[in-house]
Structures are given as C-alpha cells and as structure tokens.
PDB file of C-alpha atoms in Angstrom:
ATOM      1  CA  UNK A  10      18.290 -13.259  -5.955  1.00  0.00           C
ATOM      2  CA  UNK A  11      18.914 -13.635  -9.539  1.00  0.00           C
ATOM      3  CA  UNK A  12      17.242 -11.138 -11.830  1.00  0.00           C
ATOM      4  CA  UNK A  13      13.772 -12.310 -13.879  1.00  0.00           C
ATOM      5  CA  UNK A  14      10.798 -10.473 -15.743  1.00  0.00           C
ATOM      6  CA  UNK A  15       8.438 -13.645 -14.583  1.00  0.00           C
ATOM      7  CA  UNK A  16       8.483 -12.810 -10.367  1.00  0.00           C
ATOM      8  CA  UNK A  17       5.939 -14.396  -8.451  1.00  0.00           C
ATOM      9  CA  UNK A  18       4.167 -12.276  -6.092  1.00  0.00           C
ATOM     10  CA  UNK A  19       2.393 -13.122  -2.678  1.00  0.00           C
ATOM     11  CA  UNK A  20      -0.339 -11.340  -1.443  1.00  0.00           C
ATOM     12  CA  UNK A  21      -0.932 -11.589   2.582  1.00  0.00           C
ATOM     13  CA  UNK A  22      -4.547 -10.864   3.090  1.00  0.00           C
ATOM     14  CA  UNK A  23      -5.036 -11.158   6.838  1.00  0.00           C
ATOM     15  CA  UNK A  24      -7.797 -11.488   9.668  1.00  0.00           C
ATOM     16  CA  UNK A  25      -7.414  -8.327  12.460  1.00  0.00           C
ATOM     17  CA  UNK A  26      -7.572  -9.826  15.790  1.00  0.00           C
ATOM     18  CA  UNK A  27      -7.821  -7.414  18.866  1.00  0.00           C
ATOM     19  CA  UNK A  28      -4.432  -8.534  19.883  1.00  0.00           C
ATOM     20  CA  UNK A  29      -1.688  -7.378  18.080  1.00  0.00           C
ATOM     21  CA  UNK A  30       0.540 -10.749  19.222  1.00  0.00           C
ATOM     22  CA  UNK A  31      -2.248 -12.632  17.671  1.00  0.00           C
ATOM     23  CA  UNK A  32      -2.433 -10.479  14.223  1.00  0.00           C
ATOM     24  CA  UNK A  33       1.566 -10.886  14.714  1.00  0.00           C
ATOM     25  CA  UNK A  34       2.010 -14.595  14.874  1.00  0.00           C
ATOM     26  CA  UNK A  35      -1.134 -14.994  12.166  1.00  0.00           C
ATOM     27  CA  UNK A  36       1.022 -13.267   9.652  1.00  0.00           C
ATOM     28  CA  UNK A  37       3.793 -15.484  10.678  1.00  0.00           C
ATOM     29  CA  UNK A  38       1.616 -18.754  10.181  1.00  0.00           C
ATOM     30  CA  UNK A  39       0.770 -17.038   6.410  1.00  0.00           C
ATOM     31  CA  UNK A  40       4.484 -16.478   5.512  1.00  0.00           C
ATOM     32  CA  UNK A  41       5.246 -20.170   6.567  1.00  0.00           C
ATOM     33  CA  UNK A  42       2.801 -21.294   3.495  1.00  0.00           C
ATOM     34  CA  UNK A  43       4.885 -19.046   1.177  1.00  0.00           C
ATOM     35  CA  UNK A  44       7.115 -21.532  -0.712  1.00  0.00           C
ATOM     36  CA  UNK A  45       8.447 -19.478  -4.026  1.00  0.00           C
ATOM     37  CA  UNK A  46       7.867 -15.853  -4.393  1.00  0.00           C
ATOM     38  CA  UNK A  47      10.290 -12.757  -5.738  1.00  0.00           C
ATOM     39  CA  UNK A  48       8.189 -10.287  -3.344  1.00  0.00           C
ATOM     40  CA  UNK A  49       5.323 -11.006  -0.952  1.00  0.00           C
ATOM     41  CA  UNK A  50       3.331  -8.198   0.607  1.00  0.00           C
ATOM     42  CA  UNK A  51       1.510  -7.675   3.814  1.00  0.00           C
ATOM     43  CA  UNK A  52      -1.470  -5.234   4.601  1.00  0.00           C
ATOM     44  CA  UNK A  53      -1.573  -2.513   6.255  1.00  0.00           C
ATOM     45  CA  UNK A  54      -1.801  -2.709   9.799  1.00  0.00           C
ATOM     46  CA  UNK A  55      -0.683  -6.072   9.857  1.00  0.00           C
ATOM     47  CA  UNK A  56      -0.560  -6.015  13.840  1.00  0.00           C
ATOM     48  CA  UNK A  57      -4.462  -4.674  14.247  1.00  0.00           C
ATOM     49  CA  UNK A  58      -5.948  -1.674  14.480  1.00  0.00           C
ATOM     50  CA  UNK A  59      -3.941   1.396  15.630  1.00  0.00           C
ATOM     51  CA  UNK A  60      -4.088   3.466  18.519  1.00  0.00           C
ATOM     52  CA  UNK A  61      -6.070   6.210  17.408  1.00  0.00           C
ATOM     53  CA  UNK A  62      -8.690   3.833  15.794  1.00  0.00           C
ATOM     54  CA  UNK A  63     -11.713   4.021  18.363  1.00  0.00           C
ATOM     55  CA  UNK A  64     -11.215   1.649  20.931  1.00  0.00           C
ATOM     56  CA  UNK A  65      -7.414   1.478  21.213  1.00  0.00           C
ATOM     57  CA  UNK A  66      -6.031   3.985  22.823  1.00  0.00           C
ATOM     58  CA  UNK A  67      -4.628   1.920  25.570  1.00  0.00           C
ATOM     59  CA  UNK A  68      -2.132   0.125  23.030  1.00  0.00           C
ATOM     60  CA  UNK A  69      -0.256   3.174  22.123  1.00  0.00           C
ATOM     61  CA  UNK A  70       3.351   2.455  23.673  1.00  0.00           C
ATOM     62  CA  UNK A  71       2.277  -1.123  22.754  1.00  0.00           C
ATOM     63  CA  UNK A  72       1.203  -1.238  19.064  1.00  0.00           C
ATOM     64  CA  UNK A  73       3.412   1.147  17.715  1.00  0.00           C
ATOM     65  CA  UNK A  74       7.173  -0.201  16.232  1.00  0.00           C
ATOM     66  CA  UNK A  75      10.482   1.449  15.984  1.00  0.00           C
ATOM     67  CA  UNK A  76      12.510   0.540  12.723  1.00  0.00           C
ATOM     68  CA  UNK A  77      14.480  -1.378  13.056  1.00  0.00           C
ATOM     69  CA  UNK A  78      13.127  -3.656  15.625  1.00  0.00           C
ATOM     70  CA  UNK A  79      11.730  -7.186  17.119  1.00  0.00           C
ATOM     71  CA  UNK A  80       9.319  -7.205  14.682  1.00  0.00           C
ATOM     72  CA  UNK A  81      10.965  -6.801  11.325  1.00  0.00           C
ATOM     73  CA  UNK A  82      13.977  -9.109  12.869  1.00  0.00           C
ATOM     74  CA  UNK A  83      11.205 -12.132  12.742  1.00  0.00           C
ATOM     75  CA  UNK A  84       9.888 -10.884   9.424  1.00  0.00           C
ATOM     76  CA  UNK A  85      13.671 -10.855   8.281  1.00  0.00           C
ATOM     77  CA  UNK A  86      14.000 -13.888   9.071  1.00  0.00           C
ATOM     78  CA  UNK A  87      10.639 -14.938   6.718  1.00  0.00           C
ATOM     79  CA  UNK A  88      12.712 -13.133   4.046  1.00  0.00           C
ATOM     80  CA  UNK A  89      15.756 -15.201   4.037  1.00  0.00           C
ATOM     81  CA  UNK A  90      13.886 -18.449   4.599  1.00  0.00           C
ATOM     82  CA  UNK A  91      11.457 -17.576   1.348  1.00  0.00           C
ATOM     83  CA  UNK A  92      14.029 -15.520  -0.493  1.00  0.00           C
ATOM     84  CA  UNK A  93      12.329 -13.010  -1.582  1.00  0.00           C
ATOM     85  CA  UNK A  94      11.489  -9.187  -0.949  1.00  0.00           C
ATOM     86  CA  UNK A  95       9.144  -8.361   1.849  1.00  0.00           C
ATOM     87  CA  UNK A  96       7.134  -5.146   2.370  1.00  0.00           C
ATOM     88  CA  UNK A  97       5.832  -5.427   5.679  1.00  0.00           C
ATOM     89  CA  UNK A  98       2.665  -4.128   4.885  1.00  0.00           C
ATOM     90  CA  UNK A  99       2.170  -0.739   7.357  1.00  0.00           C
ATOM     91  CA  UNK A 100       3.224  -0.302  11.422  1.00  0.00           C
ATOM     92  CA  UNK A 101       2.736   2.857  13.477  1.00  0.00           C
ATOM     93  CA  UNK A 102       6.439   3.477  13.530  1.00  0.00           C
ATOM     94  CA  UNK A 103       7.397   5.418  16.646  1.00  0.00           C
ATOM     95  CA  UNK A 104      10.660   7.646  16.109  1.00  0.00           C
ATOM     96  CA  UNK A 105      11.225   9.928  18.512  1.00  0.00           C
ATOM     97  CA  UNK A 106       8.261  12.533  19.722  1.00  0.00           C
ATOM     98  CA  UNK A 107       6.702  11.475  16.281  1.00  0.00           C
ATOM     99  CA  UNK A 108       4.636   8.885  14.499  1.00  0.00           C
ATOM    100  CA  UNK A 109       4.351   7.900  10.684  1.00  0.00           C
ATOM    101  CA  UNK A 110       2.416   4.748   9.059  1.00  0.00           C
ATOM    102  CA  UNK A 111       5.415   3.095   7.629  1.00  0.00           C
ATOM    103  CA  UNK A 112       5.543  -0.095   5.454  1.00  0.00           C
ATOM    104  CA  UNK A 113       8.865  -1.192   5.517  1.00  0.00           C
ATOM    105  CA  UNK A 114      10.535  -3.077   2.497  1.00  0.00           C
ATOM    106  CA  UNK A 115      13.056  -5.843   3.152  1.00  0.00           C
ATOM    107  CA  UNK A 116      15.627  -7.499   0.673  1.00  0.00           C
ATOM    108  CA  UNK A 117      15.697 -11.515   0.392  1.00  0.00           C
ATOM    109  CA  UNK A 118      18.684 -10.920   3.343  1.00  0.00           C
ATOM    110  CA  UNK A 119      16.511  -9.637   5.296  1.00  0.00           C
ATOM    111  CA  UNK A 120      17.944  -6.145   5.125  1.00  0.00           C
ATOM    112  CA  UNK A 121      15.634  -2.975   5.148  1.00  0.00           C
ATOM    113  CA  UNK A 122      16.000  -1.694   1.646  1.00  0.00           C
ATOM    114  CA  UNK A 123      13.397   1.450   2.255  1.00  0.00           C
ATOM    115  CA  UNK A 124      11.012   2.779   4.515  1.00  0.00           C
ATOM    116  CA  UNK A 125       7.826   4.057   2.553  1.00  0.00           C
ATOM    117  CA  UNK A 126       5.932   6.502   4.865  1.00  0.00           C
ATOM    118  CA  UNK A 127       2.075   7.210   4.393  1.00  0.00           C
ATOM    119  CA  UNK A 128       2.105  10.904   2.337  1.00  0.00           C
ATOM    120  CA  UNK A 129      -1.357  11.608   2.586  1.00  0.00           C
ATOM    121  CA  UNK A 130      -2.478  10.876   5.623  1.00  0.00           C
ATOM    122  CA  UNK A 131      -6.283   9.733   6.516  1.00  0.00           C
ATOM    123  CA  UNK A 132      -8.883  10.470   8.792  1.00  0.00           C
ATOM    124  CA  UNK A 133      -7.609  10.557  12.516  1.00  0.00           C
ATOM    125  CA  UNK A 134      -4.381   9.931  11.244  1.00  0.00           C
ATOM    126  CA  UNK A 135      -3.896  14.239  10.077  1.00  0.00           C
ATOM    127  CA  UNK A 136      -3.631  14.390  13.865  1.00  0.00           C
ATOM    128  CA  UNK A 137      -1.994  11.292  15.295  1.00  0.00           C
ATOM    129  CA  UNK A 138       0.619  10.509  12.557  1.00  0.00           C
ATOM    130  CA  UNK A 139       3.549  12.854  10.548  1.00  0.00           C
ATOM    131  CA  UNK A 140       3.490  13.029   6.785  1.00  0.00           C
ATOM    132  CA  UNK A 141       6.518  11.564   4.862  1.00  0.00           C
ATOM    133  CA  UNK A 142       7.318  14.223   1.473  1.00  0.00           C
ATOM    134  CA  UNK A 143       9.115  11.488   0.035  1.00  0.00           C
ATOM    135  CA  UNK A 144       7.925   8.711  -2.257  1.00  0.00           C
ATOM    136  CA  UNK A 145       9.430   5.327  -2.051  1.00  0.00           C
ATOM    137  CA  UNK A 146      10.513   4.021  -5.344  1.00  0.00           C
ATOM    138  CA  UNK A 147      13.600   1.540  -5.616  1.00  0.00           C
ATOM    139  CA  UNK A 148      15.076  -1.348  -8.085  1.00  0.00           C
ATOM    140  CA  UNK A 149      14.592  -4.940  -7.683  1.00  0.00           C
ATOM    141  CA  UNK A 150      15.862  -7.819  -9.245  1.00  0.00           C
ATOM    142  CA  UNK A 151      12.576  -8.114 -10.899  1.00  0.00           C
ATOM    143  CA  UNK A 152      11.677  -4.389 -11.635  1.00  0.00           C
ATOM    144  CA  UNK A 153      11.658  -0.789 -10.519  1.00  0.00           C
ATOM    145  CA  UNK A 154       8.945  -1.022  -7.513  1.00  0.00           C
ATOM    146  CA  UNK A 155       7.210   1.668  -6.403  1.00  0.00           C
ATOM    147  CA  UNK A 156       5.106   1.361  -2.838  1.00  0.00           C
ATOM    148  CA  UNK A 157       1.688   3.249  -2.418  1.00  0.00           C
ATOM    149  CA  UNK A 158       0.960   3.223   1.451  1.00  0.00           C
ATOM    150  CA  UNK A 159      -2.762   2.805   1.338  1.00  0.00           C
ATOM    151  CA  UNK A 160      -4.577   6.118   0.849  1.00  0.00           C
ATOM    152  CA  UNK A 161      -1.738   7.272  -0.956  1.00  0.00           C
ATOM    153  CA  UNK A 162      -3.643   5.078  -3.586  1.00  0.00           C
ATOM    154  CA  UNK A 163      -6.685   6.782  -3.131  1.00  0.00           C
ATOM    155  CA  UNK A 164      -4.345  10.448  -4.759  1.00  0.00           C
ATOM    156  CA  UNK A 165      -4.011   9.917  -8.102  1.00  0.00           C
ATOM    157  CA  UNK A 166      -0.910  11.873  -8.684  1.00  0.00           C
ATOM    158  CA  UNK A 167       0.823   9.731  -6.432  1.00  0.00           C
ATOM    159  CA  UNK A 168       0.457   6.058  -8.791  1.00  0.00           C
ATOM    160  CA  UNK A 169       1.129   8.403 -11.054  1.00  0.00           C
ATOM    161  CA  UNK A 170       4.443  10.312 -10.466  1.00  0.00           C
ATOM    162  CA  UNK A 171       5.720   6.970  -9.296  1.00  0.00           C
ATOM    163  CA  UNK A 172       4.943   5.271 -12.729  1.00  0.00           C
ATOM    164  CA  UNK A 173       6.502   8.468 -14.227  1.00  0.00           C
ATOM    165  CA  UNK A 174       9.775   7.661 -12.577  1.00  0.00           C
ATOM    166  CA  UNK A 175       9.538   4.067 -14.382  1.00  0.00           C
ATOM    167  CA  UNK A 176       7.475   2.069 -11.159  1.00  0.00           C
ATOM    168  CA  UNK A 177       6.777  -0.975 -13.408  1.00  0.00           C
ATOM    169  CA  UNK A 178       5.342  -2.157  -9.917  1.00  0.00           C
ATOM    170  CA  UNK A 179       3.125  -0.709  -7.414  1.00  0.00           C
ATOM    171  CA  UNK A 180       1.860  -2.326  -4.088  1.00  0.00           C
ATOM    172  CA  UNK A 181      -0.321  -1.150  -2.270  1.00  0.00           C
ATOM    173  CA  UNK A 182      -0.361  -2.104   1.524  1.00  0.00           C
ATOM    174  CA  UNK A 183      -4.022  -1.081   2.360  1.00  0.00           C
ATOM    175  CA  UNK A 184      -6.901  -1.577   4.455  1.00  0.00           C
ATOM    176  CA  UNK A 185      -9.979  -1.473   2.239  1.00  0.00           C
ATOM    177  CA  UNK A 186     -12.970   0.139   3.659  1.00  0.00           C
ATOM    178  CA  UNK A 187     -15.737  -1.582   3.324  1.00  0.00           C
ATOM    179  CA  UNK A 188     -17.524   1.424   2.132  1.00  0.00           C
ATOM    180  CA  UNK A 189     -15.414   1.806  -0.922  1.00  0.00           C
ATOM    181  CA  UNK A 190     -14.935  -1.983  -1.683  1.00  0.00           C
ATOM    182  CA  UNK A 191     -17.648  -1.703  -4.773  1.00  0.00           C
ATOM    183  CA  UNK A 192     -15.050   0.534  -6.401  1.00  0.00           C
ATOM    184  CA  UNK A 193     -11.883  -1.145  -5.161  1.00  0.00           C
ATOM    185  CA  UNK A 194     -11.262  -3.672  -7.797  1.00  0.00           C
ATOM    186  CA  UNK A 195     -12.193  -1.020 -10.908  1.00  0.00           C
ATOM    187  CA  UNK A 196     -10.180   1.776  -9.326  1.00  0.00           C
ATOM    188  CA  UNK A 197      -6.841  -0.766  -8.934  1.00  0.00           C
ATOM    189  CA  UNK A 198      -8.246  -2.038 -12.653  1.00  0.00           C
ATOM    190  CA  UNK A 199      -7.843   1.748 -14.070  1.00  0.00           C
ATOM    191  CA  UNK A 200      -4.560   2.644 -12.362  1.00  0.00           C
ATOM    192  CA  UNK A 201      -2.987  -0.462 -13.989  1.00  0.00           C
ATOM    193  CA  UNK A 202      -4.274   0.785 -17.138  1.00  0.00           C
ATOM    194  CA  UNK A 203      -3.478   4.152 -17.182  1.00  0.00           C
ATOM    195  CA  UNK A 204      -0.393   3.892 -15.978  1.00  0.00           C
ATOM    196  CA  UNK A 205       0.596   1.105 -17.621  1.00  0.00           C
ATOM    197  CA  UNK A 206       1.969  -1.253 -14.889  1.00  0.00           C
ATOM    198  CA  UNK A 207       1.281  -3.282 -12.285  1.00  0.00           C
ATOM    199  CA  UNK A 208      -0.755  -3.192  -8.790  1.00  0.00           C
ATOM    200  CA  UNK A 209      -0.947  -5.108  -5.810  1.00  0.00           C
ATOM    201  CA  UNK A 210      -3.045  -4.227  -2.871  1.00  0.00           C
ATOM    202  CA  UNK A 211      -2.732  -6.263  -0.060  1.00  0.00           C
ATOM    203  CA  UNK A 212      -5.364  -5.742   2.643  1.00  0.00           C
ATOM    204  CA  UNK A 213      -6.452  -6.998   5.978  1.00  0.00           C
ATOM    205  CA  UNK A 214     -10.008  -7.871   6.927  1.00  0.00           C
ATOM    206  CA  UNK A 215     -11.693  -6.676  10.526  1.00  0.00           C
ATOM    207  CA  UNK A 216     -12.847  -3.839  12.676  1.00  0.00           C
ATOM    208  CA  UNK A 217     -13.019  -2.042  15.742  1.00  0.00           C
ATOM    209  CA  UNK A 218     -15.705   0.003  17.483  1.00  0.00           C
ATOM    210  CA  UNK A 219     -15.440   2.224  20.150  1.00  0.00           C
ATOM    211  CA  UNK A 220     -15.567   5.600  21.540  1.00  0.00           C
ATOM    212  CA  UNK A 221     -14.133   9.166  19.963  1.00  0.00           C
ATOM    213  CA  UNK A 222     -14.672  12.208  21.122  1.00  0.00           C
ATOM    214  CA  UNK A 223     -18.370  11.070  22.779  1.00  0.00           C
ATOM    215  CA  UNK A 224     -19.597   9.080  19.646  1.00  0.00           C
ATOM    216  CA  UNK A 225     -19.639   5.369  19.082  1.00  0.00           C
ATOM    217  CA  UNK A 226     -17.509   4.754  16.146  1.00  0.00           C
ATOM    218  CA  UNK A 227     -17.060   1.904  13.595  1.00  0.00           C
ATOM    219  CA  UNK A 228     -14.559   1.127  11.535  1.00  0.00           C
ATOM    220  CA  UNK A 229     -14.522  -1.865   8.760  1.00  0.00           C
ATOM    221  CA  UNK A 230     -12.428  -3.029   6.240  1.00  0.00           C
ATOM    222  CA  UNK A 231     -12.963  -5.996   3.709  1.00  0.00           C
ATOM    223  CA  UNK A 232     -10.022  -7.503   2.187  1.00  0.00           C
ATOM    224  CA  UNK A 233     -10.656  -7.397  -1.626  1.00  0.00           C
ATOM    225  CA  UNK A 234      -6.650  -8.270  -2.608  1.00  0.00           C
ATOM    226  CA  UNK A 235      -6.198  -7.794  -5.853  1.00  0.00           C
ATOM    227  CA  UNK A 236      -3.344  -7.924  -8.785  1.00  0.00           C
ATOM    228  CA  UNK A 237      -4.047  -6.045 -11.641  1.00  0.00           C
ATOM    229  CA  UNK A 238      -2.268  -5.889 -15.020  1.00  0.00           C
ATOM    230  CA  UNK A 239      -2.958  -3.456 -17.752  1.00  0.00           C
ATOM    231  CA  UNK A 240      -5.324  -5.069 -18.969  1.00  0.00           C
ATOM    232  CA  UNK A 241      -6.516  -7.299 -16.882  1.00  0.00           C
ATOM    233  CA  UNK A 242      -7.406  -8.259 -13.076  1.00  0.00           C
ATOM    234  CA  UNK A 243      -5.215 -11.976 -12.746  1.00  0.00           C
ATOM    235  CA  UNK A 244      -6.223 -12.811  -9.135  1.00  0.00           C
ATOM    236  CA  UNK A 245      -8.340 -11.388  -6.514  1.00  0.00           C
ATOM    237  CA  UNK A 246      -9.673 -12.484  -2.978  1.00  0.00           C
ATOM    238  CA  UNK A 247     -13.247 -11.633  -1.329  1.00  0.00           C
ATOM    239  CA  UNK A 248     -12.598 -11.259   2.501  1.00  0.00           C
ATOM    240  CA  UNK A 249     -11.046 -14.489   3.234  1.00  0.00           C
ATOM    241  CA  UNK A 250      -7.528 -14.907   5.105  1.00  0.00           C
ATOM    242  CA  UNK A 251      -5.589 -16.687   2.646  1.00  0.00           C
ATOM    243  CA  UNK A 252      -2.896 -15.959   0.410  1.00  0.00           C
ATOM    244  CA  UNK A 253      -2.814 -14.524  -3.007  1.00  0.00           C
ATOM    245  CA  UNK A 254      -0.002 -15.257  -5.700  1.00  0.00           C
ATOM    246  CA  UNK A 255      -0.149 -14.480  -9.438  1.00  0.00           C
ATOM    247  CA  UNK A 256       2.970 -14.272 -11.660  1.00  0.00           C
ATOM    248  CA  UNK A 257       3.410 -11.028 -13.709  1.00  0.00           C
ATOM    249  CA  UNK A 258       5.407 -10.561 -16.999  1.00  0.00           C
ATOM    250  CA  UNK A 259       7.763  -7.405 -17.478  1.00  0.00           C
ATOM    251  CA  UNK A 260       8.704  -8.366 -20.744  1.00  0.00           C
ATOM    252  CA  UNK A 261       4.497  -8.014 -21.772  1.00  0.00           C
ATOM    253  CA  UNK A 262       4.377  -5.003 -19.521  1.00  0.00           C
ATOM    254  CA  UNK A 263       7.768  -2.525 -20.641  1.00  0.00           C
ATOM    255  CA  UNK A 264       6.336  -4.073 -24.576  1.00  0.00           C
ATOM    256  CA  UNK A 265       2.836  -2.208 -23.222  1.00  0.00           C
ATOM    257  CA  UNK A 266       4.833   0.343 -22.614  1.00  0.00           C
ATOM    258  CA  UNK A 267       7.014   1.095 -25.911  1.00  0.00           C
ATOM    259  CA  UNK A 268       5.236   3.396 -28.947  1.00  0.00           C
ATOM    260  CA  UNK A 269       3.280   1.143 -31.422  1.00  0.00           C
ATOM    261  CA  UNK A 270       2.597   3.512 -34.665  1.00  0.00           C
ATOM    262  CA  UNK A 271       0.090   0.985 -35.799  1.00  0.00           C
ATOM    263  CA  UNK A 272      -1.685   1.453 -32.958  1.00  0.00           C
ATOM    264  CA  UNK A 273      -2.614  -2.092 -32.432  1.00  0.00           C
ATOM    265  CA  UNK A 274      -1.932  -1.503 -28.660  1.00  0.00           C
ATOM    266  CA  UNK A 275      -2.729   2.063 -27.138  1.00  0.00           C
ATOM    267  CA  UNK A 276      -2.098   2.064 -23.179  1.00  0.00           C
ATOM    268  CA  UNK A 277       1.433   3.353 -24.162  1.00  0.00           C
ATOM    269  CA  UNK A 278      -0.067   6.597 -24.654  1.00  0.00           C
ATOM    270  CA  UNK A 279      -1.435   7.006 -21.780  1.00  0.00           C
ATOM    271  CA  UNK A 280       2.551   7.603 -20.750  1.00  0.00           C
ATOM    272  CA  UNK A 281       3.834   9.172 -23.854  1.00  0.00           C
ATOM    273  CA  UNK A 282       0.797  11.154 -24.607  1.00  0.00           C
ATOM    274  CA  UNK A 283       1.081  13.704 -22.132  1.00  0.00           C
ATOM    275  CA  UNK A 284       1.353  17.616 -22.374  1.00  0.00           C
ATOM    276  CA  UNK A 285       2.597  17.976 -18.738  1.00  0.00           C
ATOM    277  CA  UNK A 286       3.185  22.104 -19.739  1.00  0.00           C
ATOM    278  CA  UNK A 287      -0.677  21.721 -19.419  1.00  0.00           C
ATOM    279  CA  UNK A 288      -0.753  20.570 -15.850  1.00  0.00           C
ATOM    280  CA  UNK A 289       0.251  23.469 -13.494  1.00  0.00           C
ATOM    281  CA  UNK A 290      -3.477  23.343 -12.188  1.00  0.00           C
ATOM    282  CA  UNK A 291      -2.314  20.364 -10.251  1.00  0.00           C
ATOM    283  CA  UNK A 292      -0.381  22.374  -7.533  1.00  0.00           C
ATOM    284  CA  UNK A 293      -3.788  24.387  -6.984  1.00  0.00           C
ATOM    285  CA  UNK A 294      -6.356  23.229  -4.778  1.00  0.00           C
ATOM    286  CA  UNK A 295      -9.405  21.630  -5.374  1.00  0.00           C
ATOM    287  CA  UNK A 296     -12.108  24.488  -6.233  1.00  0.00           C
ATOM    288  CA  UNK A 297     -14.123  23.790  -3.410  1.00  0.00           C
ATOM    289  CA  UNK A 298     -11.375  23.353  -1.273  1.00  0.00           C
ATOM    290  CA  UNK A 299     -11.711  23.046   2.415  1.00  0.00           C
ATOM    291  CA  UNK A 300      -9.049  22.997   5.404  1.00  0.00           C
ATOM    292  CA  UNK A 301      -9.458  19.295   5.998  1.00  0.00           C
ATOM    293  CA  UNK A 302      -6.839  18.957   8.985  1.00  0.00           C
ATOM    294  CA  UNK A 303      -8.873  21.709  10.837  1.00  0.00           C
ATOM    295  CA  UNK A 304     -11.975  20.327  10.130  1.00  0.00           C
ATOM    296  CA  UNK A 305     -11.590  16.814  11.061  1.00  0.00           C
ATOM    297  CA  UNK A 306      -9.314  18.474  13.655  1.00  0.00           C
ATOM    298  CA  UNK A 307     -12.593  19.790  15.391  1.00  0.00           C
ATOM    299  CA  UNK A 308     -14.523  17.162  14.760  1.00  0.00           C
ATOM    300  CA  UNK A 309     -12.365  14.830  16.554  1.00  0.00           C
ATOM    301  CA  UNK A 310     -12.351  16.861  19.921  1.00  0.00           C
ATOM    302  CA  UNK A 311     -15.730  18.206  19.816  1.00  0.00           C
ATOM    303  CA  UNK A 312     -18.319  16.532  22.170  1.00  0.00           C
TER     304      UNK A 312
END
C-alpha cells in the first residue's frame, strides 16, 4: 500500500444473527461491497453474541476463535482482495485456559499486524474474559492508528494516552448499547475534539435474552456507526446493516494539531496545554469507589 493523508475508511455495521456462521458469512457478503478503502473495520462481536451473554452458553467451544485461525484466514483473504487494513472488529479469542475480547488488525497481505485485547473489561466479561495491560497502537501507511476495543472507549484515559503517543486514528470496534446510544454520537464527537484526531466506531445491531443466574436478561445494542473529526461528525448510520465510508484528511488533522499563536484554531491545546505534573490523582480511585469485580461477581451467581 502506498502511503496517503486522504485514506478511505469502511465502517462494517452489522445485523447479529443467533448463528455465528450466519453473522460470519453476513460480514463476508459486507466486505464483498468494499471496493476502495485504506482500512475497513468490523464491530465487535462480529460472529454474535458471546458465550457468557444470557442465552449462549452452549456456544462456548463454538463461538470462541484462536488467533490465528479459519476465521481471520477468510478475512485475510478480504484484505488482499480490497487492499487495505482490516481490524476484525472483536472475537472471544481462546488461548490456552484463558479468554480475552480481541480485535485483531490485519495488513493489506493479510498478515496480523496486532492483536488489541479489551483492557477494561465489561459486565460479565470481569469474570469470563482476561484483561490485556497493553494498548494497541501501530503505524500505517496512512497514520499512527490506535484501536479502542469497545468499553475501552467508554475510559477516558485510554483515547487519551493513545492520542498522547501520536494515535492520529482511533477505531473503535463496539457494540453500542442501546441504553447509551443518546450519548454515543456526542461522546465519539468530544473525544475527536479533545484529542484532536480521529474516531471510528464500528458497531453491530441485535440482542439476546436469556437466563443468568435465575433472572431473565436482555441485552441490546443499536448500531449508531459513526466517524468523527475534530470538528465535525462526517458520516453516521442509525441501526441499519450497511456500510459506512468517509475519507479523512491528516494533512487538516496533524495542521489541528500544530501551535497557532493567533489562536485562530484552539483544539491544539487541548494536547499542548497540559500540566500532566497535575495529574497523579489519576492512579487513585474514584472517591466512591467500589470493588466492581466482586460485586458483579456476586451478582452473577446469586439466585
């Protein structure tokens, strides 16, 4: 791939079927209408629901991927055919004894460049998945990408200590509850602008109900795919399967980026206006802090 500051970006927003071969060969059909595209990005959970959503137990063994494996071979495949890089959005990647929620990004030869494992870990997922430590961060032909794994978003310090190490780009492989979708444009709106770059969230559309721990349970999420710009939202979906493509500009966005002593343009400061000597109250918890792996921990397993 030859190097640009004008990549075109694709934006998989898919419909969850209960089969994850369905969900499988729907993303398929999607990446067959992607023509031209520097980096196209799939949800999270692009093969359905995972085990421990309610309801799916029995397709643990089933659901879950190792990395490499059959999977990402037919997505490599996409990759060469398209050109482009591919994060494939989030799988429950089995390794070993132990689980993480891993969007994997391929190169435009298909070859895994990084696996980006979920660091904060939601819900059932404190005690059905591992935590990564590690953010993902690499360079691309078309700009230093940094990969939020859904409610990775959701911690600001992570968007943030990504576009601290220069993440001109952040995608966001999500599933958007649909309790949260009134904020989820303004929130992906805001971290574009205060940290001066980029974000994709790419995000499936479905949900599952079923049984946990004695209580009926539903789960829904609601699409909402969105690129945002500093200043700007360029494209968005509602809940439709379809996919999304804008083109984004690093020349505009490092410019955004650079000190203006006129102060015509402002964002930059956002970056360069820090006192980070200020900031040790980050590593403390939250004041009303609460054990949350215990608690959800109990609730859970309690009947």
């Amino acid at each position: 791939m030859k190097p640009t500051t004008r990549p075109r970006v694709a934006l998989l927003q898919t419909l969850w079927d209960l089969d994850p071969d369905v969900n499988l060969d729907r993303t398929m059909a999607l990446l067959d209408t992607v023509e031209a595209a520097e980096l196209v990005v799939l949800p999270e959970f692009f093969l359905g629901p995972p085990f421990y959503f309610p309801g799916r137990a029995h397709l643990k063994g089933v659901i879950d991927q190792t990395v490499p494996g059959p999977v990402f071979e037919r997505l490599a495949a996409q990759a060469r055919r398209i050109g482009a890089y591919v994060l494939c959005g989030t799988v429950v990647e089995r390794d070993g004894d132990r689980y993480y929620n891993t969007a994997v990004l391929l190169d435009d030869h298909g070859e895994i460049v990084v696996k980006a494992r979920k660091t904060h870990r939601f819900a059932a997922e404190m005690v059905s998945v591992s935590p990564s430590d590690e953010f993902a961060i690499v360079d691309t032909p078309f700009g230093r990408l940094g990969v939020c794994v859904c409610s990775d978003f959701w911690i600001p310090e992570v968007p943030r200590m990504l576009a601290l190490r220069g993440a001109e780009i952040i995608a966001v492989p999500g599933a958007a509850l649909r309790g949260n979708i009134q904020i989820t444009r303004p929130c992906l709106q805001a971290n574009s602008s205060f940290n001066v770059c980029y974000t994709l969230l790419a995000s499936a559309v479905g949900g599952v109900t079923g049984e946990r721990a004695g209580r009926q349970v539903s789960i829904e999420v609601a699409g909402h795919s969105t690129v945002a710009a500093p200043e700007e939202l360029l494209a968005s979906l509602d809940e439709e399967e379809a996919v999304l493509t804008a083109r984004l500009d690093l020349e505009y966005l490092r410019s955004m980026r650079e000190v203006d002593l006129s102060f015509r343009r402002s964002l930059y400061f956002c970056l360069h206006g820090r006192r980070p000597e200020l900031y040790g109250g980050l590593q403390q918890p939250y004041a009303g802090h609460e054990d949350l792996e215990t608690l959800l921990s109990d609730y859970l397993t309690r009947r």
